[in-house]
PDB file of C-alpha atoms and ligand atoms in Angstrom:
ATOM      1  CA  MET A  18    -169.365 -11.376  40.520  1.00 35.00           C
ATOM      2  CA  LYS A  19    -168.881 -14.409  42.708  1.00 40.00           C
ATOM      3  CA  ASP A  20    -165.833 -14.335  44.912  1.00 37.00           C
ATOM      4  CA  TYR A  21    -163.823 -17.510  45.155  1.00 39.00           C
ATOM      5  CA  SER A  22    -162.548 -18.508  48.557  1.00 46.00           C
ATOM      6  CA  PRO A  23    -159.050 -17.107  49.110  1.00 47.00           C
ATOM      7  CA  GLU A  24    -156.580 -18.859  46.851  1.00 59.00           C
ATOM      8  CA  ALA A  25    -158.770 -21.937  46.690  1.00 65.00           C
ATOM      9  CA  PRO A  26    -156.838 -24.666  44.948  1.00 74.00           C
ATOM     10  CA  PHE A  27    -158.664 -26.692  42.348  1.00 81.00           C
ATOM     11  CA  ARG A  28    -156.823 -29.913  41.529  1.00 80.00           C
ATOM     12  CA  GLY A  29    -153.557 -28.246  42.491  1.00 89.00           C
ATOM     13  CA  ILE A  30    -154.245 -25.019  40.601  1.00 96.00           C
ATOM     14  CA  THR A  31    -154.705 -21.853  42.646  1.00 97.00           C
ATOM     15  CA  LEU A  32    -157.853 -19.923  41.735  1.00 98.00           C
ATOM     16  CA  LEU A  33    -157.699 -16.260  42.681  1.00 98.00           C
ATOM     17  CA  SER A  34    -160.671 -14.321  43.996  1.00 97.00           C
ATOM     18  CA  SER A  35    -161.468 -11.017  42.329  1.00 96.00           C
ATOM     19  CA  ARG A  36    -160.007  -9.379  45.469  1.00 97.00           C
ATOM     20  CA  GLU A  37    -156.759 -11.235  44.966  1.00 98.00           C
ATOM     21  CA  ILE A  38    -156.684 -10.278  41.322  1.00 98.00           C
ATOM     22  CA  GLU A  39    -157.093  -6.645  42.407  1.00 98.00           C
ATOM     23  CA  ALA A  40    -154.098  -7.107  44.718  1.00 98.00           C
ATOM     24  CA  MET A  41    -152.064  -8.470  41.809  1.00 98.00           C
ATOM     25  CA  ARG A  42    -152.790  -5.582  39.434  1.00 98.00           C
ATOM     26  CA  PRO A  43    -150.071  -3.206  40.667  1.00 98.00           C
ATOM     27  CA  ALA A  44    -147.280  -5.748  40.082  1.00 98.00           C
ATOM     28  CA  CYS A  45    -148.615  -6.412  36.597  1.00 98.00           C
ATOM     29  CA  LYS A  46    -148.834  -2.691  35.841  1.00 98.00           C
ATOM     30  CA  LEU A  47    -145.243  -2.239  37.028  1.00 98.00           C
ATOM     31  CA  SER A  48    -144.057  -4.905  34.587  1.00 98.00           C
ATOM     32  CA  SER A  49    -145.575  -2.976  31.685  1.00 98.00           C
ATOM     33  CA  GLU A  50    -144.220   0.342  32.945  1.00 98.00           C
ATOM     34  CA  LEU A  51    -140.766  -1.142  33.452  1.00 98.00           C
ATOM     35  CA  LEU A  52    -140.661  -2.402  29.865  1.00 98.00           C
ATOM     36  CA  ASP A  53    -141.824   1.045  28.704  1.00 98.00           C
ATOM     37  CA  PHE A  54    -139.063   2.631  30.809  1.00 98.00           C
ATOM     38  CA  LEU A  55    -136.399   0.379  29.259  1.00 98.00           C
ATOM     39  CA  THR A  56    -137.600   0.827  25.669  1.00 98.00           C
ATOM     40  CA  PRO A  57    -135.705   4.063  24.855  1.00 98.00           C
ATOM     41  CA  MET A  58    -132.476   2.506  26.227  1.00 98.00           C
ATOM     42  CA  VAL A  59    -132.619  -0.353  23.707  1.00 98.00           C
ATOM     43  CA  LYS A  60    -130.114   1.110  21.240  1.00 98.00           C
ATOM     44  CA  PRO A  61    -126.828   0.009  19.660  1.00 98.00           C
ATOM     45  CA  GLY A  62    -123.983   0.348  22.192  1.00 98.00           C
ATOM     46  CA  VAL A  63    -125.925  -0.394  25.370  1.00 98.00           C
ATOM     47  CA  SER A  64    -124.890  -3.481  27.340  1.00 99.00           C
ATOM     48  CA  THR A  65    -127.399  -5.891  28.790  1.00 99.00           C
ATOM     49  CA  LEU A  66    -125.837  -5.170  32.192  1.00 99.00           C
ATOM     50  CA  GLU A  67    -126.759  -1.489  31.804  1.00 99.00           C
ATOM     51  CA  LEU A  68    -130.338  -2.511  31.006  1.00 99.00           C
ATOM     52  CA  ASN A  69    -130.335  -4.780  34.065  1.00 99.00           C
ATOM     53  CA  ASP A  70    -128.981  -2.122  36.401  1.00 99.00           C
ATOM     54  CA  ALA A  71    -131.464   0.492  35.173  1.00 99.00           C
ATOM     55  CA  ALA A  72    -134.297  -2.022  35.623  1.00 99.00           C
ATOM     56  CA  GLU A  73    -133.163  -2.943  39.124  1.00 99.00           C
ATOM     57  CA  GLN A  74    -132.946   0.712  40.179  1.00 99.00           C
ATOM     58  CA  TRP A  75    -136.347   1.554  38.655  1.00 98.00           C
ATOM     59  CA  THR A  76    -137.927  -1.447  40.369  1.00 99.00           C
ATOM     60  CA  ARG A  77    -136.589  -0.476  43.793  1.00 98.00           C
ATOM     61  CA  GLN A  78    -137.617   3.148  43.300  1.00 98.00           C
ATOM     62  CA  HIS A  79    -141.154   1.859  42.763  1.00 98.00           C
ATOM     63  CA  GLY A  80    -141.110  -0.099  46.020  1.00 98.00           C
ATOM     64  CA  ALA A  81    -140.892  -3.466  44.301  1.00 99.00           C
ATOM     65  CA  THR A  82    -138.258  -6.171  44.049  1.00 98.00           C
ATOM     66  CA  SER A  83    -137.028  -8.117  41.021  1.00 99.00           C
ATOM     67  CA  ALA A  84    -138.271 -11.691  41.261  1.00 98.00           C
ATOM     68  CA  PRO A  85    -135.597 -13.137  38.951  1.00 98.00           C
ATOM     69  CA  LEU A  86    -132.755 -11.911  41.219  1.00 98.00           C
ATOM     70  CA  GLY A  87    -131.650 -14.948  43.213  1.00 97.00           C
ATOM     71  CA  TYR A  88    -134.438 -17.113  41.821  1.00 98.00           C
ATOM     72  CA  GLY A  89    -133.749 -20.814  42.295  1.00 93.00           C
ATOM     73  CA  GLY A  90    -133.174 -22.681  39.102  1.00 77.00           C
ATOM     74  CA  PRO A  91    -133.024 -26.289  38.043  1.00 75.00           C
ATOM     75  CA  PRO A  92    -130.855 -28.637  40.117  1.00 79.00           C
ATOM     76  CA  GLY A  93    -127.206 -27.941  39.403  1.00 80.00           C
ATOM     77  CA  ALA A  94    -127.790 -24.353  38.361  1.00 84.00           C
ATOM     78  CA  ILE A  95    -126.806 -21.353  40.436  1.00 94.00           C
ATOM     79  CA  ASN A  96    -129.607 -19.039  41.473  1.00 97.00           C
ATOM     80  CA  PHE A  97    -130.368 -16.534  38.726  1.00 97.00           C
ATOM     81  CA  PRO A  98    -127.803 -13.772  39.330  1.00 98.00           C
ATOM     82  CA  LYS A  99    -129.528 -10.745  37.766  1.00 98.00           C
ATOM     83  CA  SER A 100    -132.800  -8.821  37.889  1.00 99.00           C
ATOM     84  CA  ILE A 101    -134.097  -9.315  34.343  1.00 99.00           C
ATOM     85  CA  CYS A 102    -133.559 -11.769  31.504  1.00 98.00           C
ATOM     86  CA  THR A 103    -131.982 -10.447  28.293  1.00 99.00           C
ATOM     87  CA  SER A 104    -132.042 -12.836  25.337  1.00 99.00           C
ATOM     88  CA  ILE A 105    -130.318 -11.710  22.140  1.00 99.00           C
ATOM     89  CA  ASN A 106    -130.776 -13.233  18.643  1.00 99.00           C
ATOM     90  CA  ASN A 107    -130.293 -17.036  18.968  1.00 99.00           C
ATOM     91  CA  VAL A 108    -130.901 -16.951  22.728  1.00 99.00           C
ATOM     92  CA  VAL A 109    -134.357 -18.413  23.350  1.00 99.00           C
ATOM     93  CA  CYS A 110    -134.813 -17.279  26.965  1.00 98.00           C
ATOM     94  CA  HIS A 111    -133.138 -16.727  30.349  1.00 98.00           C
ATOM     95  CA  GLY A 112    -130.148 -14.828  28.970  1.00 98.00           C
ATOM     96  CA  ILE A 113    -128.111 -13.387  31.848  1.00 98.00           C
ATOM     97  CA  PRO A 114    -127.300  -9.672  31.616  1.00 99.00           C
ATOM     98  CA  ASN A 115    -123.570  -8.956  31.453  1.00 98.00           C
ATOM     99  CA  LYS A 116    -121.251  -6.202  30.372  1.00 98.00           C
ATOM    100  CA  LYS A 117    -119.893  -8.020  27.320  1.00 98.00           C
ATOM    101  CA  ASP A 118    -123.269  -8.344  25.570  1.00 98.00           C
ATOM    102  CA  ILE A 119    -123.499  -5.002  23.797  1.00 98.00           C
ATOM    103  CA  LEU A 120    -126.440  -4.409  21.498  1.00 99.00           C
ATOM    104  CA  GLN A 121    -125.617  -3.971  17.828  1.00 98.00           C
ATOM    105  CA  ASP A 122    -127.613  -2.615  14.939  1.00 98.00           C
ATOM    106  CA  GLY A 123    -129.663  -5.502  13.525  1.00 98.00           C
ATOM    107  CA  ASP A 124    -129.999  -7.438  16.792  1.00 99.00           C
ATOM    108  CA  ILE A 125    -133.260  -8.582  18.312  1.00 99.00           C
ATOM    109  CA  ILE A 126    -133.468  -8.780  22.100  1.00 99.00           C
ATOM    110  CA  ASN A 127    -136.138 -10.107  24.419  1.00 99.00           C
ATOM    111  CA  ILE A 128    -136.343  -8.364  27.774  1.00 99.00           C
ATOM    112  CA  ASP A 129    -138.293 -10.317  30.399  1.00 99.00           C
ATOM    113  CA  VAL A 130    -139.214  -8.593  33.670  1.00 99.00           C
ATOM    114  CA  THR A 131    -141.019  -9.797  36.783  1.00 99.00           C
ATOM    115  CA  PRO A 132    -141.524  -7.172  39.466  1.00 99.00           C
ATOM    116  CA  PHE A 133    -142.743  -8.515  42.828  1.00 98.00           C
ATOM    117  CA  PHE A 134    -145.024  -6.055  44.636  1.00 98.00           C
ATOM    118  CA  ASN A 135    -147.715  -6.347  47.308  1.00 98.00           C
ATOM    119  CA  GLY A 136    -147.073 -10.077  47.527  1.00 98.00           C
ATOM    120  CA  TYR A 137    -147.659 -10.740  43.822  1.00 98.00           C
ATOM    121  CA  HIS A 138    -145.679 -11.161  40.599  1.00 98.00           C
ATOM    122  CA  GLY A 139    -146.243  -9.413  37.264  1.00 98.00           C
ATOM    123  CA  ASP A 140    -144.514 -11.323  34.455  1.00 98.00           C
ATOM    124  CA  SER A 141    -144.162  -9.830  30.983  1.00 98.00           C
ATOM    125  CA  SER A 142    -141.664  -9.685  28.134  1.00 98.00           C
ATOM    126  CA  ARG A 143    -141.247  -8.097  24.727  1.00 98.00           C
ATOM    127  CA  THR A 144    -138.775  -8.562  21.892  1.00 99.00           C
ATOM    128  CA  PHE A 145    -137.219  -5.348  20.594  1.00 98.00           C
ATOM    129  CA  MET A 146    -135.603  -4.713  17.225  1.00 98.00           C
ATOM    130  CA  VAL A 147    -132.314  -2.822  17.508  1.00 98.00           C
ATOM    131  CA  GLY A 148    -131.873  -0.324  14.698  1.00 98.00           C
ATOM    132  CA  THR A 149    -132.472  -1.854  11.274  1.00 98.00           C
ATOM    133  CA  VAL A 150    -133.046  -5.607  11.382  1.00 98.00           C
ATOM    134  CA  SER A 151    -133.195  -8.174   8.567  1.00 98.00           C
ATOM    135  CA  PRO A 152    -136.577  -8.906   6.964  1.00 98.00           C
ATOM    136  CA  ILE A 153    -136.624 -12.398   8.518  1.00 98.00           C
ATOM    137  CA  ALA A 154    -135.883 -11.013  11.993  1.00 99.00           C
ATOM    138  CA  ARG A 155    -138.683  -8.468  11.640  1.00 98.00           C
ATOM    139  CA  LYS A 156    -141.104 -11.123  10.443  1.00 99.00           C
ATOM    140  CA  LEU A 157    -140.158 -13.425  13.331  1.00 99.00           C
ATOM    141  CA  VAL A 158    -140.750 -10.675  15.899  1.00 99.00           C
ATOM    142  CA  GLU A 159    -144.080  -9.656  14.376  1.00 98.00           C
ATOM    143  CA  VAL A 160    -145.337 -13.231  14.017  1.00 99.00           C
ATOM    144  CA  THR A 161    -144.283 -14.077  17.584  1.00 99.00           C
ATOM    145  CA  GLU A 162    -146.239 -11.138  19.010  1.00 98.00           C
ATOM    146  CA  GLN A 163    -149.266 -12.089  16.905  1.00 98.00           C
ATOM    147  CA  ALA A 164    -148.893 -15.717  17.998  1.00 99.00           C
ATOM    148  CA  MET A 165    -149.050 -14.636  21.639  1.00 99.00           C
ATOM    149  CA  TRP A 166    -152.304 -12.778  20.912  1.00 98.00           C
ATOM    150  CA  LYS A 167    -153.747 -15.812  19.092  1.00 98.00           C
ATOM    151  CA  GLY A 168    -153.008 -17.806  22.241  1.00 98.00           C
ATOM    152  CA  ILE A 169    -154.633 -15.174  24.455  1.00 98.00           C
ATOM    153  CA  GLU A 170    -157.730 -15.118  22.223  1.00 98.00           C
ATOM    154  CA  ALA A 171    -158.022 -18.893  22.607  1.00 98.00           C
ATOM    155  CA  VAL A 172    -158.466 -18.582  26.400  1.00 98.00           C
ATOM    156  CA  LYS A 173    -162.118 -19.217  27.274  1.00 98.00           C
ATOM    157  CA  PRO A 174    -163.558 -20.229  30.648  1.00 97.00           C
ATOM    158  CA  GLY A 175    -164.720 -23.801  30.087  1.00 97.00           C
ATOM    159  CA  GLY A 176    -162.202 -24.309  27.293  1.00 98.00           C
ATOM    160  CA  ARG A 177    -159.042 -26.387  27.544  1.00 98.00           C
ATOM    161  CA  ILE A 178    -155.397 -25.437  27.993  1.00 98.00           C
ATOM    162  CA  GLY A 179    -154.584 -27.300  24.764  1.00 98.00           C
ATOM    163  CA  ASP A 180    -156.659 -24.728  22.859  1.00 98.00           C
ATOM    164  CA  ILE A 181    -153.988 -22.120  23.612  1.00 98.00           C
ATOM    165  CA  GLY A 182    -151.011 -24.033  22.239  1.00 98.00           C
ATOM    166  CA  ALA A 183    -152.996 -25.269  19.261  1.00 98.00           C
ATOM    167  CA  ALA A 184    -153.822 -21.695  18.232  1.00 99.00           C
ATOM    168  CA  ILE A 185    -150.225 -20.535  18.675  1.00 99.00           C
ATOM    169  CA  GLN A 186    -148.710 -23.524  16.878  1.00 98.00           C
ATOM    170  CA  ALA A 187    -151.083 -23.399  13.901  1.00 99.00           C
ATOM    171  CA  TYR A 188    -150.336 -19.743  13.288  1.00 99.00           C
ATOM    172  CA  ALA A 189    -146.561 -19.956  13.923  1.00 99.00           C
ATOM    173  CA  GLU A 190    -146.092 -22.970  11.652  1.00 99.00           C
ATOM    174  CA  SER A 191    -148.279 -21.475   8.914  1.00 99.00           C
ATOM    175  CA  GLU A 192    -145.778 -18.593   8.864  1.00 99.00           C
ATOM    176  CA  GLY A 193    -142.840 -21.017   8.637  1.00 98.00           C
ATOM    177  CA  PHE A 194    -141.590 -20.790  12.237  1.00 99.00           C
ATOM    178  CA  SER A 195    -141.248 -23.451  14.936  1.00 99.00           C
ATOM    179  CA  VAL A 196    -142.559 -23.336  18.514  1.00 99.00           C
ATOM    180  CA  VAL A 197    -140.213 -24.098  21.411  1.00 98.00           C
ATOM    181  CA  ARG A 198    -141.341 -27.123  23.459  1.00 98.00           C
ATOM    182  CA  ASP A 199    -138.968 -26.996  26.407  1.00 98.00           C
ATOM    183  CA  PHE A 200    -140.312 -23.829  28.042  1.00 98.00           C
ATOM    184  CA  VAL A 201    -143.959 -23.160  28.825  1.00 98.00           C
ATOM    185  CA  GLY A 202    -146.229 -20.509  30.252  1.00 98.00           C
ATOM    186  CA  HIS A 203    -147.161 -20.964  33.905  1.00 98.00           C
ATOM    187  CA  GLY A 204    -149.506 -20.068  36.703  1.00 98.00           C
ATOM    188  CA  VAL A 205    -148.308 -16.864  38.364  1.00 98.00           C
ATOM    189  CA  HIS A 206    -149.551 -15.098  41.491  1.00 98.00           C
ATOM    190  CA  ARG A 207    -147.927 -15.144  44.928  1.00 98.00           C
ATOM    191  CA  ILE A 208    -145.757 -17.900  43.466  1.00 98.00           C
ATOM    192  CA  PHE A 209    -143.568 -17.032  40.451  1.00 98.00           C
ATOM    193  CA  HIS A 210    -143.926 -20.376  38.664  1.00 97.00           C
ATOM    194  CA  ALA A 211    -147.029 -22.344  39.582  1.00 98.00           C
ATOM    195  CA  GLU A 212    -149.438 -24.819  38.014  1.00 97.00           C
ATOM    196  CA  PRO A 213    -150.806 -25.049  35.401  1.00 98.00           C
ATOM    197  CA  GLN A 214    -148.150 -25.333  32.738  1.00 98.00           C
ATOM    198  CA  ILE A 215    -149.172 -23.703  29.470  1.00 98.00           C
ATOM    199  CA  PRO A 216    -147.488 -25.324  26.449  1.00 98.00           C
ATOM    200  CA  HIS A 217    -147.359 -23.134  23.350  1.00 98.00           C
ATOM    201  CA  TYR A 218    -148.039 -26.115  21.081  1.00 98.00           C
ATOM    202  CA  GLY A 219    -150.700 -28.779  21.383  1.00 98.00           C
ATOM    203  CA  VAL A 220    -154.101 -30.051  20.467  1.00 98.00           C
ATOM    204  CA  ARG A 221    -157.418 -28.235  20.740  1.00 98.00           C
ATOM    205  CA  GLY A 222    -159.756 -29.761  23.316  1.00 98.00           C
ATOM    206  CA  LYS A 223    -156.921 -31.463  25.229  1.00 98.00           C
ATOM    207  CA  GLY A 224    -155.460 -30.559  28.594  1.00 98.00           C
ATOM    208  CA  LYS A 225    -156.913 -29.219  31.818  1.00 97.00           C
ATOM    209  CA  LYS A 226    -160.076 -27.154  31.853  1.00 98.00           C
ATOM    210  CA  ILE A 227    -159.660 -23.369  31.924  1.00 98.00           C
ATOM    211  CA  ARG A 228    -161.536 -21.999  34.960  1.00 98.00           C
ATOM    212  CA  PRO A 229    -162.441 -18.534  36.252  1.00 98.00           C
ATOM    213  CA  GLY A 230    -159.837 -17.414  38.789  1.00 98.00           C
ATOM    214  CA  MET A 231    -156.910 -19.004  36.980  1.00 98.00           C
ATOM    215  CA  VAL A 232    -154.020 -16.575  36.449  1.00 98.00           C
ATOM    216  CA  PHE A 233    -151.211 -17.595  34.130  1.00 98.00           C
ATOM    217  CA  THR A 234    -148.761 -16.414  31.501  1.00 99.00           C
ATOM    218  CA  ILE A 235    -148.680 -17.026  27.787  1.00 99.00           C
ATOM    219  CA  GLU A 236    -145.127 -16.567  26.534  1.00 99.00           C
ATOM    220  CA  PRO A 237    -144.441 -18.311  23.221  1.00 99.00           C
ATOM    221  CA  MET A 238    -140.893 -18.606  21.915  1.00 99.00           C
ATOM    222  CA  LEU A 239    -140.698 -18.995  18.127  1.00 99.00           C
ATOM    223  CA  ASN A 240    -137.586 -19.987  16.177  1.00 99.00           C
ATOM    224  CA  VAL A 241    -136.655 -19.485  12.530  1.00 99.00           C
ATOM    225  CA  GLY A 242    -135.210 -23.017  12.385  1.00 98.00           C
ATOM    226  CA  THR A 243    -135.637 -26.056  14.607  1.00 98.00           C
ATOM    227  CA  TYR A 244    -137.590 -25.789  17.844  1.00 98.00           C
ATOM    228  CA  GLU A 245    -134.842 -27.674  19.683  1.00 98.00           C
ATOM    229  CA  VAL A 246    -132.827 -25.786  22.263  1.00 98.00           C
ATOM    230  CA  ALA A 247    -129.512 -26.259  24.030  1.00 98.00           C
ATOM    231  CA  LEU A 248    -128.468 -25.023  27.453  1.00 97.00           C
ATOM    232  CA  LEU A 249    -125.194 -23.130  27.872  1.00 97.00           C
ATOM    233  CA  ASP A 250    -122.711 -24.057  30.610  1.00 95.00           C
ATOM    234  CA  ASP A 251    -124.215 -21.424  32.922  1.00 95.00           C
ATOM    235  CA  GLN A 252    -127.258 -23.794  33.097  1.00 94.00           C
ATOM    236  CA  TRP A 253    -129.627 -20.876  32.413  1.00 96.00           C
ATOM    237  CA  THR A 254    -129.069 -19.488  28.923  1.00 98.00           C
ATOM    238  CA  ALA A 255    -131.167 -21.438  26.425  1.00 98.00           C
ATOM    239  CA  VAL A 256    -130.118 -21.110  22.784  1.00 98.00           C
ATOM    240  CA  THR A 257    -131.504 -22.523  19.567  1.00 99.00           C
ATOM    241  CA  GLN A 258    -129.748 -25.786  18.719  1.00 98.00           C
ATOM    242  CA  ASP A 259    -129.164 -24.681  15.114  1.00 98.00           C
ATOM    243  CA  GLY A 260    -128.134 -21.111  15.910  1.00 98.00           C
ATOM    244  CA  SER A 261    -131.228 -19.614  14.289  1.00 99.00           C
ATOM    245  CA  LEU A 262    -133.036 -16.533  15.593  1.00 99.00           C
ATOM    246  CA  SER A 263    -135.621 -16.803  18.368  1.00 99.00           C
ATOM    247  CA  ALA A 264    -138.206 -14.304  19.618  1.00 99.00           C
ATOM    248  CA  GLN A 265    -140.644 -14.222  22.545  1.00 99.00           C
ATOM    249  CA  PHE A 266    -143.487 -12.122  23.938  1.00 99.00           C
ATOM    250  CA  GLU A 267    -145.226 -12.638  27.288  1.00 98.00           C
ATOM    251  CA  HIS A 268    -148.299 -11.411  29.119  1.00 98.00           C
ATOM    252  CA  THR A 269    -149.866 -12.356  32.460  1.00 98.00           C
ATOM    253  CA  LEU A 270    -153.622 -12.849  32.258  1.00 98.00           C
ATOM    254  CA  ALA A 271    -156.579 -13.648  34.477  1.00 98.00           C
ATOM    255  CA  VAL A 272    -159.550 -15.794  33.503  1.00 98.00           C
ATOM    256  CA  SER A 273    -162.969 -14.488  34.566  1.00 96.00           C
ATOM    257  CA  LYS A 274    -166.446 -15.912  34.100  1.00 94.00           C
ATOM    258  CA  SER A 275    -166.895 -13.823  30.990  1.00 91.00           C
ATOM    259  CA  GLY A 276    -163.485 -14.225  29.385  1.00 94.00           C
ATOM    260  CA  VAL A 277    -159.930 -13.110  29.909  1.00 97.00           C
ATOM    261  CA  GLU A 278    -158.203  -9.980  31.124  1.00 98.00           C
ATOM    262  CA  VAL A 279    -154.604  -9.264  30.159  1.00 98.00           C
ATOM    263  CA  LEU A 280    -153.240  -7.881  33.423  1.00 98.00           C
ATOM    264  CA  THR A 281    -149.896  -6.720  31.991  1.00 98.00           C
ATOM    265  CA  TYR A 282    -151.372  -4.941  28.950  1.00 98.00           C
ATOM    266  CA  PHE A 283    -151.527  -1.150  29.079  1.00 97.00           C
ATOM    267  CA  PRO A 284    -151.834   0.285  25.595  1.00 91.00           C
ATOM    268  CA  ALA A 285    -149.816   3.457  25.127  1.00 78.00           C
ATOM    269  CA  ALA A 286    -151.808   6.392  26.418  1.00 66.00           C
ATOM    270  CA  VAL A 287    -153.249   8.489  23.602  1.00 70.00           C
ATOM    271  CA  PRO A 288    -151.922  12.033  24.049  1.00 70.00           C
ATOM    272  CA  ALA A 289    -154.727  14.382  25.024  1.00 69.00           C
ATOM    273  CA  LEU A 290    -155.667  16.969  22.405  1.00 65.00           C
ATOM    274  CA  ALA A 291    -154.410  20.429  23.297  1.00 55.00           C
TER     275      ALA A 291
HETATM  276  N1  MF3 B  23    -139.692 -14.332  33.646  1.00 87.76           N
HETATM  277  C1  MF3 B  23    -139.363 -15.657  33.219  1.00 87.76           C
HETATM  278  C2  MF3 B  23    -140.653 -16.312  32.848  1.00 87.76           C
HETATM  279  O1  MF3 B  23    -141.322 -15.800  32.037  1.00 87.76           O
HETATM  280  C3  MF3 B  23    -138.690 -16.460  34.274  1.00 87.76           C
HETATM  281  C4  MF3 B  23    -137.324 -16.098  34.494  1.00 87.76           C
HETATM  282  S1  MF3 B  23    -136.704 -17.098  35.739  1.00 87.76           S
HETATM  283  C5  MF3 B  23    -135.222 -16.389  35.974  1.00 87.76           C
HETATM  284  O2  MF3 B  23    -141.106 -17.272  33.392  1.00 87.76           O
HETATM  285  F1  MF3 B  23    -134.765 -16.843  37.064  1.00 87.76           F
HETATM  286  F2  MF3 B  23    -134.512 -16.614  34.940  1.00 87.76           F
HETATM  287  F3  MF3 B  23    -135.405 -15.104  36.062  1.00 87.76           F
HETATM  288 CO1   CO B  24    -143.248 -16.303  32.657  1.00 87.76          CO
HETATM  289 CO1   CO B  25    -141.213 -13.709  32.094  1.00 87.76          CO
END
């Protein structure tokens, strides 16, 4: 396959060569493994600070660093003070781990991790159901994960970025949920948040062209009620304006000439037969 010149920008969007994508794989694999590592800890009684500290330790033990830790935020906000984002129930994204947020039976929690390794970022998140959750919470989580996959399936070299949001929005709204506007997917490589922006709503055929070598996230946030969000005083924590539940899933993916590869997706290994 043709190699693109190293990190050649195209209209401000970095296109990665296949060599660069190879160099990015370990960070992406770590993000999946880190979420797998945290999964058994997601139980009633655990604090989000405990999840954060376990994630930070695991990340360092694997020779990586946590990109969120100290990440510069919007003007007026402090740098992000923790290693992962933990967003419970009505928190849309960017929840800050702390010792007072203790998981309870019936909660849903998004855990968003971004290990930085070998000069690259791997950005992925999943929403977990804690114990027994309400039928609407379960439906929201399942539809949000499916919506992310509908967005991923809409990625075609030669297609448009609007195709992604259109697919996500049509599915989410058909199931009665709203799609958050204020946060988008993003280019991700050596830089944590790069061009292009990937809205999770939109119109098919609109937006920039999707080209081989583009690497970006798809990370839809779906709400039970209004899509509008509010920011807490910490300037990071985004919550639903109406207090309704919100869920999110995220993968990092690379566009090739033939299609798309989900760099942070590692299906659970099938146990070998004895
Ligand atoms: N991982 C988040 C994303 O998907 C970004 C978190 S920025 C932080 O883009 F500073 F809050 F960590
Ligand atoms: Co992201
Ligand atoms: Co993320």
